[in-house]
Structure formats: C-alpha cells, structure tokens
Coordinates of C-alpha atoms in Angstrom, one line a residue:
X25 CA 84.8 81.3 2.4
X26 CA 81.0 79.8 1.8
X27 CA 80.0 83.1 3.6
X28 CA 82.3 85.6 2.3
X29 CA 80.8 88.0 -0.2
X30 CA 77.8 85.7 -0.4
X31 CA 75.5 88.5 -1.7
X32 CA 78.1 89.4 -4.7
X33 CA 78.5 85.7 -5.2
X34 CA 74.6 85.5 -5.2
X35 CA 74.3 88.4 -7.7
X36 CA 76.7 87.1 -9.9
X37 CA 75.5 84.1 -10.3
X38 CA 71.6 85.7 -11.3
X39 CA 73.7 87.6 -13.9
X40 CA 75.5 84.1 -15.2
X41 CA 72.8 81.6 -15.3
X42 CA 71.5 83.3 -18.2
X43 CA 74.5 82.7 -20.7
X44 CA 73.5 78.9 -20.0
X45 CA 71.2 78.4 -23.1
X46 CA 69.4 75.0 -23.8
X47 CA 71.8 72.3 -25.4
X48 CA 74.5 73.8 -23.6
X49 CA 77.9 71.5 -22.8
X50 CA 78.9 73.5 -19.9
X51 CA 82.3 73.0 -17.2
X52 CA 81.5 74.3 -13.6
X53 CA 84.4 75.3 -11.6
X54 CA 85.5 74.3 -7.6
X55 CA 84.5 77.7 -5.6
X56 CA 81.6 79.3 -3.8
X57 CA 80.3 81.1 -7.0
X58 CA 80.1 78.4 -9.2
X59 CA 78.4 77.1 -6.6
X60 CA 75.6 79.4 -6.5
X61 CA 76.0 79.2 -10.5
X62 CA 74.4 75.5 -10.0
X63 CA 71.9 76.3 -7.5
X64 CA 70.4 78.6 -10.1
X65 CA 71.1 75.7 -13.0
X66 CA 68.5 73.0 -11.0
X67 CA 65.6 73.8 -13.4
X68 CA 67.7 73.6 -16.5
X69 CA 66.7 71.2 -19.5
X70 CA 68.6 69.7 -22.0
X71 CA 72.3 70.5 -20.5
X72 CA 75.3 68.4 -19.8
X73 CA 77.4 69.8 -16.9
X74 CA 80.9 68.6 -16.0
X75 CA 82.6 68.9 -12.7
X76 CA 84.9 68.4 -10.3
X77 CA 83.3 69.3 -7.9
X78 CA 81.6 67.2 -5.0
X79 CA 79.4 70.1 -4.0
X80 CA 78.1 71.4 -6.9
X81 CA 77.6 67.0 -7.7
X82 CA 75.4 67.5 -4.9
X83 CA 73.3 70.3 -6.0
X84 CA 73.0 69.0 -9.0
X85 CA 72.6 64.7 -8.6
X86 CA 68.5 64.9 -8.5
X87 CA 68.0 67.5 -11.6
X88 CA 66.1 65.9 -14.2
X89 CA 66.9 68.0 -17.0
X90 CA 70.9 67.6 -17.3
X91 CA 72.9 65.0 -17.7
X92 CA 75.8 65.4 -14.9
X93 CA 79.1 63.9 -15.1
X94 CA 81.6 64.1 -12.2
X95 CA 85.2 64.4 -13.3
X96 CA 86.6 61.8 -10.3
X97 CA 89.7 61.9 -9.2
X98 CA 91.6 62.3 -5.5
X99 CA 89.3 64.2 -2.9
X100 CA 90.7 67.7 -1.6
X101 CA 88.7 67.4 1.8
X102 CA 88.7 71.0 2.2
X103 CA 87.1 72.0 -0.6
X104 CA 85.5 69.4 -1.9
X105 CA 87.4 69.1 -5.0
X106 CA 88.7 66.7 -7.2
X107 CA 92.3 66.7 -8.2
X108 CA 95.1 64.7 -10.2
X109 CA 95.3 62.8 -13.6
X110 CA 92.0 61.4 -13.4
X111 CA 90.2 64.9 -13.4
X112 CA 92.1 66.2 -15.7
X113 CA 92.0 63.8 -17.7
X114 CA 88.2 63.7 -17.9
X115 CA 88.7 67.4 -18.7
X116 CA 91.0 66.6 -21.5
X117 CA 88.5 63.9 -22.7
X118 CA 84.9 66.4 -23.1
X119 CA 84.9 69.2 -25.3
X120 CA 81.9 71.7 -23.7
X121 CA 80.5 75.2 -24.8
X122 CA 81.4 77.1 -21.9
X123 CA 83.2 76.9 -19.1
X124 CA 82.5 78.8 -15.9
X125 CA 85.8 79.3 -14.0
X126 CA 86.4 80.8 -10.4
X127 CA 89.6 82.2 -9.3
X128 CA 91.8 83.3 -6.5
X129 CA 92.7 86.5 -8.4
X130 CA 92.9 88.2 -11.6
X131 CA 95.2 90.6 -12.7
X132 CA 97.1 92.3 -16.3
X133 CA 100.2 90.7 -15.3
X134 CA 99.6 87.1 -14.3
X135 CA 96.1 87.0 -15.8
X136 CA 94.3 84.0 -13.7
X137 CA 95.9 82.9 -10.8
X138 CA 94.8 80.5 -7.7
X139 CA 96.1 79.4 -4.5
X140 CA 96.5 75.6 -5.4
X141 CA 98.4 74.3 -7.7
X142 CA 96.6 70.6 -8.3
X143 CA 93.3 72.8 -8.7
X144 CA 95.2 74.9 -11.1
X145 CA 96.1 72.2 -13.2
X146 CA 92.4 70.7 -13.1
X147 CA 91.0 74.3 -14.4
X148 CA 94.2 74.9 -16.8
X149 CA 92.7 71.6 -19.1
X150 CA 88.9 72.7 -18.4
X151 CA 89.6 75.8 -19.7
X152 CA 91.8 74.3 -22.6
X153 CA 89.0 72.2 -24.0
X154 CA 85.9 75.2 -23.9
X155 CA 84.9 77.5 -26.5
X156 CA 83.8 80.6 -24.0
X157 CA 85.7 80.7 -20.9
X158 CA 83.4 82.8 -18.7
X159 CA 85.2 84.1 -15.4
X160 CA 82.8 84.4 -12.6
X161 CA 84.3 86.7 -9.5
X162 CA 83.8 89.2 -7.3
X163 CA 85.2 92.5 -7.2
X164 CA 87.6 91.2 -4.1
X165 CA 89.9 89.6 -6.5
X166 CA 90.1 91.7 -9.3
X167 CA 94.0 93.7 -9.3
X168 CA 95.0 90.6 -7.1
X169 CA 97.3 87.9 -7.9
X170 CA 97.6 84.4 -6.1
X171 CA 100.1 81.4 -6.3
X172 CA 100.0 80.0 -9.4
X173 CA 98.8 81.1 -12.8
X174 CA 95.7 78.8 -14.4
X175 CA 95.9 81.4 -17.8
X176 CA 96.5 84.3 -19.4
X177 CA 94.1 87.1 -19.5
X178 CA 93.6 86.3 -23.3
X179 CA 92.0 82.8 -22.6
X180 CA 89.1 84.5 -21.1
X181 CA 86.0 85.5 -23.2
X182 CA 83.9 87.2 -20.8
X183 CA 84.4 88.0 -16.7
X184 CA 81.1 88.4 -14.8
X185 CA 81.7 90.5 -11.7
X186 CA 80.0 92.7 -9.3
X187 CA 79.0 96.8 -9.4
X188 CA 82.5 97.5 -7.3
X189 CA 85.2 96.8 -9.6
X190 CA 87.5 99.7 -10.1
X191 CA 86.5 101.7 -13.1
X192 CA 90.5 101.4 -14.0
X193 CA 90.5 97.5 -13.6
X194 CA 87.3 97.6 -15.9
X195 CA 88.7 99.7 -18.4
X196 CA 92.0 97.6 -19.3
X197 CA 90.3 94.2 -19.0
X198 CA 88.1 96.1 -22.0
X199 CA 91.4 96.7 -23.6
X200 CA 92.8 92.9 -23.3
X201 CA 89.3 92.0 -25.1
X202 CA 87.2 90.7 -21.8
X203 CA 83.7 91.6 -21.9
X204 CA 83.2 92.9 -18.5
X205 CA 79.2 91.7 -17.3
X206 CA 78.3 93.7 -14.4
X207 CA 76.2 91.8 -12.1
X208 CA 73.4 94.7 -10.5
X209 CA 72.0 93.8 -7.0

C-alpha cells in the first residue's frame, strides 16, 4: 500500500500540512497519507502530536519542535499500528484541535468505513475527542465502502482529496456539510 497512489498521497498531504497552525494539539491517523502528513510536519514548532502509530513515531521521534506522544497499546505487525484498550484509551484521555484521519472508504451511506475493526475502534475515540475531524484520502476510496463503519459523514469537518473525485461525489459531500479541499499536483 506504501506505493499505491503515492503521488496523490504526496499532494494531499502538501495541501494538509497547512491546516496545522502553531499551538496546534493535533491526532495523526495509521495509513500511508498521514504518513506523508508527518513527513511534511518535521519542521513544525510549538505542536503536540498524538499517535498510534509506530511509523509516523518514527518520523517524528527527533523533531525538536513538537512534543510527540505515542498512544501504546498491542502492535498490528502489519501496519505498524497500535490497537486495544490502551490506545483508545489514550485517545479518550487527550482532547486535540484536529484530527487527521485516513480511511478505507467513504461513502453517503456508511459514511467512514475501514477494513479492521480494532483500528476502527482506535479512530472511532480519536475522532470523538477532536474539534475538526479532517479526512485525508485519495480519490480511490471516495463512493467505496469497507468492513466496518469508524463514523458518520456528519463527524467530518473537512475531507482533503485529490483533483479526480467525481464531480457527483463532490457535490453531495458539499451537501452533507464537508468542505471538500482539492489537493492540485
């Protein structure tokens, strides 16, 4: 997955780092995009960042200018994630600004969805405990719908995406009350 869409993930994530101001409390999601969310995050100052993920802990450990706090919890080898009580938990514990979520799919229906449910429960009490949820996918999983649902569509504040999301996907997340960001190339 690292590889798929890279250049959409890439964009995307030049189009979120911005909505990261200083003093920001900010949750960063499991996933490849969040991932290149943090990369972008390195020279930040004045920021707390909270995650449960072991690869974005890694991008992150030597920045000087955040304080980083790793949620813990039981190791999904496969992704790199944290899971169980103990991440949620720490979750349920921090209240943060934003949180920047990844997903398997998003659709009207069954709004958020992933693939996992352990990971779903670890982004259902990140996004409980954010004032902006800020969806960051690529246009590959707009219309779809995975496994489990995380949320509905009306937790989310604003979804930053790439240029090819289907004009009539755009259109009714504007009607549910998503700003829709268009990440340019």
């Amino acid at each position: 997955r690292m590889a798929e869409n890279i250049e959409k993930k890439q964009t995307i994530a030049r189009r979120a780092a911005p909505l990261v101001v200083d003093g920001d409390s900010i949750a960063l999601d499991i996933g490849t995009t969040t991932l290149e969310l943090a990369k972008r995050l390195r020279s930040a100052s004045n920021l707390t960042v909270i995650t449960a993920s072991i690869h974005i802990a890694n991008v992150l450990n030597e920045t000087t200018g955040l304080r980083l706090i790793v949620t813990g919890g039981i190791v999904r080898n496969q992704e790199q994630s944290l899971i169980g009580h103990i991440a949620e938990r720490t979750f349920a514990d921090f209240h943060v600004d934003k949180a920047f979520v990844g997903v398997g799919g998003i659709n009207l229906k069954n709004g958020l969805t992933e693939y996992n449910v352990e990971d779903t429960l670890v982004k259902r009490a990140m996004i409980d405990n954010a004032d902006q949820v800020i969806v960051v996918a690529d246009s590959s999983k707009l219309g779809k719908s995975c496994f489990v649902t995380i949320a509905p569509l009306s937790a989310v504040d604003i979804l930053v995406t790439d240029p090819d999301i289907p004009a009539e996907i755009h259109e009714q997340l504007t009607e549910e009350g998503v700003q829709v960001l268009i990440a340019s190339p």
